[in-house]
Short mmCIF file of C-alpha atoms in Angstrom, two decimals:
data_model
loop_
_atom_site.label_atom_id
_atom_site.label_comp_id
_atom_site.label_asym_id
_atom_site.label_seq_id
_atom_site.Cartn_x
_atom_site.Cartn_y
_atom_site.Cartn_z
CA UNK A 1 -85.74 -93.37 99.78
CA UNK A 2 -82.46 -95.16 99.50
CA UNK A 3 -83.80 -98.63 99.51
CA UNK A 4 -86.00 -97.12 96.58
CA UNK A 5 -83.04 -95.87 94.76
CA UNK A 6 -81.10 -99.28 95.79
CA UNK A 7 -84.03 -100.78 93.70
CA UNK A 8 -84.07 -98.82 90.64
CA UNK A 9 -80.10 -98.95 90.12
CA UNK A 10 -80.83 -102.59 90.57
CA UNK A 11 -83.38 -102.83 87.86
CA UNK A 12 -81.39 -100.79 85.52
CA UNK A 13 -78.71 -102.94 85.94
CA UNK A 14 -80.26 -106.14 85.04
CA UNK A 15 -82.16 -104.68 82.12
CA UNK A 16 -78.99 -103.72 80.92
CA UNK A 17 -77.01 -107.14 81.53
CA UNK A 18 -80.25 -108.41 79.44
CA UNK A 19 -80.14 -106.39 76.96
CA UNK A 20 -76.27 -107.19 76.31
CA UNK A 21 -76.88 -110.95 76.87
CA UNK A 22 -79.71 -110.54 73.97
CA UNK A 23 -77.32 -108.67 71.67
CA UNK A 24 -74.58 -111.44 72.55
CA UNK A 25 -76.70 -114.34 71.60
CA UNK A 26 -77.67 -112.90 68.41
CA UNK A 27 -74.18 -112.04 67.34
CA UNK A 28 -72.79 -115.63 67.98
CA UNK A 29 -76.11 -117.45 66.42
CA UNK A 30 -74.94 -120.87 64.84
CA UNK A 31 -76.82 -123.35 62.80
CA UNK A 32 -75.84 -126.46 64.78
CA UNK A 33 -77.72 -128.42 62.23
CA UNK A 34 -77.01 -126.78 59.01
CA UNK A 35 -74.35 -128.55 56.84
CA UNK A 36 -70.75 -127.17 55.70
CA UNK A 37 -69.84 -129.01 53.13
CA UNK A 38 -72.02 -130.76 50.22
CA UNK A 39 -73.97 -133.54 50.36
CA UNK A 40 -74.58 -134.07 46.02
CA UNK A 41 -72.13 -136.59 44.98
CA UNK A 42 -69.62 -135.32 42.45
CA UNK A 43 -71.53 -137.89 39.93
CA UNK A 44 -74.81 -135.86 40.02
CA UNK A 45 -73.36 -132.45 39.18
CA UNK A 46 -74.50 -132.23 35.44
CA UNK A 47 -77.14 -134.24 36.17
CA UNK A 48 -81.25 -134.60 37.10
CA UNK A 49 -79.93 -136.42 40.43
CA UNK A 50 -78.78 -135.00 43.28
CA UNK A 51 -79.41 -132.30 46.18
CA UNK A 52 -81.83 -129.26 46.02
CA UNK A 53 -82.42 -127.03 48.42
CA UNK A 54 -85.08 -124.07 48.96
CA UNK A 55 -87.06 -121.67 51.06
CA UNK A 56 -90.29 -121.23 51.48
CA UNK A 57 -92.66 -118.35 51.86
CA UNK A 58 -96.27 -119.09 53.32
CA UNK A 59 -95.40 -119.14 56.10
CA UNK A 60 -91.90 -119.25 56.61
CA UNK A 61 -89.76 -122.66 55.71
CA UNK A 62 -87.38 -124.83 53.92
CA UNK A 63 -87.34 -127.77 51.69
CA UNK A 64 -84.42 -130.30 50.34
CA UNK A 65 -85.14 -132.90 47.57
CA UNK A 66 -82.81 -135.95 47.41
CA UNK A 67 -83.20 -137.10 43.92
CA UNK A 68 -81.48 -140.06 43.94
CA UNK A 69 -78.14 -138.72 45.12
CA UNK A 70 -76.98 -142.03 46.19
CA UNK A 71 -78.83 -144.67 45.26
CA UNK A 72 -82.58 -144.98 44.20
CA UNK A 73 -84.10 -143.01 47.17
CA UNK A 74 -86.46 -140.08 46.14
CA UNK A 75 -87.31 -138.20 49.17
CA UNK A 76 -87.73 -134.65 50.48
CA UNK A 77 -87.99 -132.89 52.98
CA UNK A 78 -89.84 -129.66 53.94
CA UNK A 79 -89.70 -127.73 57.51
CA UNK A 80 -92.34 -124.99 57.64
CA UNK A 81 -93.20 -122.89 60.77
CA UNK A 82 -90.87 -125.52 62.63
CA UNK A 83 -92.84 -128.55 61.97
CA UNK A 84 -91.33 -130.91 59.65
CA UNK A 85 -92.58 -132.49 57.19
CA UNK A 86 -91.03 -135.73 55.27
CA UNK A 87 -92.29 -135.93 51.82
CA UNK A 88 -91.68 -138.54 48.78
CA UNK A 89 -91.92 -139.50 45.15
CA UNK A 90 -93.66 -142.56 43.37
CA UNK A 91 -91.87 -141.57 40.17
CA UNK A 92 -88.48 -142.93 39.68
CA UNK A 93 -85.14 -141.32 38.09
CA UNK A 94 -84.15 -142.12 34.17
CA UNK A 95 -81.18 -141.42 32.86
CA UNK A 96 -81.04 -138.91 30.57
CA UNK A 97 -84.60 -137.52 31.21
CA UNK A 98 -85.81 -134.38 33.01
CA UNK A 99 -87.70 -135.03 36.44
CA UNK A 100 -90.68 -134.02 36.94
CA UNK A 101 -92.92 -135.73 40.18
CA UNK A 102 -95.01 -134.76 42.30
CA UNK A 103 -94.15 -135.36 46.57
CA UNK A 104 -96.52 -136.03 48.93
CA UNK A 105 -96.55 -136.12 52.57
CA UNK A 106 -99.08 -134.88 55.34
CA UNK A 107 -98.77 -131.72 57.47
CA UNK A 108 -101.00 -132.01 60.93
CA UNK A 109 -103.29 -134.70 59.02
CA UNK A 110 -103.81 -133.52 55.99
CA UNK A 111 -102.31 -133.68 52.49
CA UNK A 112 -99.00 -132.20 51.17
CA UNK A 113 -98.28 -131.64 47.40
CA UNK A 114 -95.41 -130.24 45.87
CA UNK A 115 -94.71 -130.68 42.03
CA UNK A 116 -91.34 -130.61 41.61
CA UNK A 117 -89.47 -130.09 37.91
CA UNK A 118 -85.82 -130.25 36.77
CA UNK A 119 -84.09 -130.68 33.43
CA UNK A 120 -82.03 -133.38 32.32
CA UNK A 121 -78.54 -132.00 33.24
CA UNK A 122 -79.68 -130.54 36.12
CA UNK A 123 -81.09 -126.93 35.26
CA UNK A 124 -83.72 -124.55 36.61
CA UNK A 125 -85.12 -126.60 39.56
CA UNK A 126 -88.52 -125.50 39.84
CA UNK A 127 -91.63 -126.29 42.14
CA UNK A 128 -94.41 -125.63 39.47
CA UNK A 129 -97.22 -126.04 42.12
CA UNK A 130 -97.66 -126.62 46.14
CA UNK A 131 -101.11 -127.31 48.07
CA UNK A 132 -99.56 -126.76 51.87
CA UNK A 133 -102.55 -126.92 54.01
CA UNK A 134 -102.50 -123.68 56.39
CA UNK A 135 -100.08 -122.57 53.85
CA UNK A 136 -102.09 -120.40 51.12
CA UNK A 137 -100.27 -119.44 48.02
CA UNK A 138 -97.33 -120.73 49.25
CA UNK A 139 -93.99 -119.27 46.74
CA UNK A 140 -91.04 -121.23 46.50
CA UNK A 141 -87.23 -121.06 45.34
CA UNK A 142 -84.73 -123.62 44.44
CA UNK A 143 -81.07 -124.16 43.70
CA UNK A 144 -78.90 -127.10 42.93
CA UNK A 145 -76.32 -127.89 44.89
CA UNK A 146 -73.53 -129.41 43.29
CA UNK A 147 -70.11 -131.38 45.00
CA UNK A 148 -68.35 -128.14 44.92
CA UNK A 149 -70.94 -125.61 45.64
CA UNK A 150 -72.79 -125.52 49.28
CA UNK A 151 -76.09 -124.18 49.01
CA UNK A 152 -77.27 -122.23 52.07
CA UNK A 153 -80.78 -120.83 53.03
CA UNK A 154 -81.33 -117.66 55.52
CA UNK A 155 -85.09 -117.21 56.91
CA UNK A 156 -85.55 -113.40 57.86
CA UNK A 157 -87.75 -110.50 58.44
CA UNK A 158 -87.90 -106.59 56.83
CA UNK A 159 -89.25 -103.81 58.34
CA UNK A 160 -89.12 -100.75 55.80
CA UNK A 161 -90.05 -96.76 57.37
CA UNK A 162 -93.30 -97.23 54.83
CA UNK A 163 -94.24 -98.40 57.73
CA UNK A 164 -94.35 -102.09 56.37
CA UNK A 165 -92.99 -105.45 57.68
CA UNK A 166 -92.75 -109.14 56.13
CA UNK A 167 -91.10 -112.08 55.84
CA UNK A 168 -87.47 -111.86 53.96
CA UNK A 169 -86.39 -115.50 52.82
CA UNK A 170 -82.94 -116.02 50.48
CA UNK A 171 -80.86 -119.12 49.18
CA UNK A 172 -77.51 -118.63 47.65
CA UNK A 173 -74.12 -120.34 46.97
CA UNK A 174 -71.17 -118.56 48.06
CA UNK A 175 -69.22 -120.52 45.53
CA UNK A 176 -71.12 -119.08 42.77
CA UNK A 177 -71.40 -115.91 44.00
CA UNK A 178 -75.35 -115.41 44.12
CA UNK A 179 -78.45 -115.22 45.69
CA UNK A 180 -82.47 -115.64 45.11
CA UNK A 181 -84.91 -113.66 47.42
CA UNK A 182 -88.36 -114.47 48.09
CA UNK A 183 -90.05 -111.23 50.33
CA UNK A 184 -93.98 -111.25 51.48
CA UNK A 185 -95.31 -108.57 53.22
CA UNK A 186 -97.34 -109.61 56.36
CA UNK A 187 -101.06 -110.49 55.56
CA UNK A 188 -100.53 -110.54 51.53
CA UNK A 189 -101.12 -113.59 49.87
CA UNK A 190 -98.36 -112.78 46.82
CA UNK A 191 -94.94 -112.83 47.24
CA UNK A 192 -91.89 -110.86 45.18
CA UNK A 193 -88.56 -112.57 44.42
CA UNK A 194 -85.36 -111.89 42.76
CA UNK A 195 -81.90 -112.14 42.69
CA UNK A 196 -78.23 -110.76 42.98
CA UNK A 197 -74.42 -111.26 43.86
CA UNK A 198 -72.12 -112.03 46.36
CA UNK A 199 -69.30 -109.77 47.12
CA UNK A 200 -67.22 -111.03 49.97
CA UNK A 201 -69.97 -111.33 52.89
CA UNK A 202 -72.03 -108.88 51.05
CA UNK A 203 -75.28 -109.59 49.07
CA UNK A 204 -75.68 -106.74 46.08
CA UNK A 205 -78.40 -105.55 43.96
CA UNK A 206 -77.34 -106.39 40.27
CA UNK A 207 -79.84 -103.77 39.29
CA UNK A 208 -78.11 -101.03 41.34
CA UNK A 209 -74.25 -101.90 41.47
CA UNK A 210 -73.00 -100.86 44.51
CA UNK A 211 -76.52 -101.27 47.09
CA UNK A 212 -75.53 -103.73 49.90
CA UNK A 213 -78.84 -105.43 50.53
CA UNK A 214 -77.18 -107.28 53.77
CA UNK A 215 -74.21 -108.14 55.31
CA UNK A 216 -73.51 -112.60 56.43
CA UNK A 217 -71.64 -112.72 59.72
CA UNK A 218 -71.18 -116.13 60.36
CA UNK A 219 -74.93 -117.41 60.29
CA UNK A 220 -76.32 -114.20 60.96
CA UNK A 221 -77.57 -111.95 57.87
CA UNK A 222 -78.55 -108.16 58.63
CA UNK A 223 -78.51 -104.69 56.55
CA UNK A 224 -80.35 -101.54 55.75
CA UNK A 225 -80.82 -99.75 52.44
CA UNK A 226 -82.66 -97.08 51.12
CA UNK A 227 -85.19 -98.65 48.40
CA UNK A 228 -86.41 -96.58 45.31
CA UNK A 229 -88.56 -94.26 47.09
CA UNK A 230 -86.32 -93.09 49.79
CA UNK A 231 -87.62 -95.64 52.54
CA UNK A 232 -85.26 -97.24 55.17
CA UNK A 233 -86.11 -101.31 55.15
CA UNK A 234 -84.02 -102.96 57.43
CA UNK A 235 -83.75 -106.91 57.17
CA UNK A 236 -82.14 -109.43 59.59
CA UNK A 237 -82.01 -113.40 59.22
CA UNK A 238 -80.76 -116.87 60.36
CA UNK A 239 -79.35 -119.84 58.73
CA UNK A 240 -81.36 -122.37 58.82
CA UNK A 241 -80.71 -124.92 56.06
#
């Protein structure tokens, strides 16, 4: 009997020494790869050249286009599910011109396509259309990033007391103060998106002043809100770009 209760003390001991080493690692998640300053040249700011950056839901991923930040190289590059992918561009950069090209690549042997569009001084990057194999419908979002503005992507999950869970996906500038979602519930082939401000470490609902969506800690996104029909969703989220 007291080698049995010599065991369970044991057990409860280690599951709680796991549980607080699992709670520890979360808290003190870094990005070791992520950037923490710019890489657009001050040049490109009001400009088609330069750095974009996005996220990607369908599955889960992120994507950077160099358009000729410095020099003549046209590249991207998209990591999906963990596999990276290096994409690039037979159309070059003219001054004074909006950029539209499509970027191909290949993703476990077969073709990648991503149509990529942005106007002449810079504005409303857009991917206009995607073929991903494995990847249906995939939805994507995309900022500039500027000399004096770092733009940072978060990959995440929600969980809401519907019950319902999906993927949770945001990129934002804490420079300029905002943030674009893209959210996907698991198995759905349509995604929702939309945007807010920054407040501090705090992302907010424009639409309803005052509604913390999440809180950043470091690299490390959570938060809980109550959405318009009383349900607890719950999202959490890494840095990854």
């Amino acid at each position: 009997m007291k080698k049995l209760q010599l065991l369970i003390a044991v057990t409860i001991l280690f599951l709680a020494s796991s549980c607080k080493k699992d709670k520890a690692a979360e808290a003190t998640y870094t990005c070791t790869t992520c950037k923490t300053t710019p890489d657009a040249l001050a040049a490109n700011d009001g400009s088609s050249k330069g750095i974009y950056k996005g996220v990607i839901i369908g599955s889960s991923g992120t994507i950077t286009f160099n358009i000729a930040n410095n020099g003549t190289t046209i590249t991207a590059l998209m990591v999906i599910d963990g596999v990276t992918v290096n994409l690039t561009s037979a159309v070059t950069w003219v001054a004074g011109q909006a950029y539209v090209a499509d970027f191909t690549g290949t993703l476990n042997g077969s073709p990648v396509t991503i149509r990529f569009s942005v106007g002449l001084s810079g504005g409303t990057p857009t991917v206009t259309s995607s073929t991903i194999p494995g990847h249906p419908n995939a939805t994507l979002v995309i900022l500039k990033e500027t000399s004096n503005n770092l733009v940072e992507a978060f990959e995440g999950t929600y969980h809401t007391t519907r019950p319902e869970d999906g993927t949770f996906n945001i990129i934002l500038s804490r420079t300029l103060a905002g943030w674009s979602y893209i959210a996907r519930k698991n198995g759905d082939l349509t995604s929702t998106t939309g945007s807010g401000t920054i407040s501090g470490n705090n992302l907010i609902d424009p639409a309803q002043p005052g509604l913390v969506f999440g809180t950043m800690s470091g690299d490390n996104l959570n938060g809980s809100f109550q959405d318009s029909g009383s349900r607890t969703v719950t999202i959490t989220g890494r840095r990854t770009l």
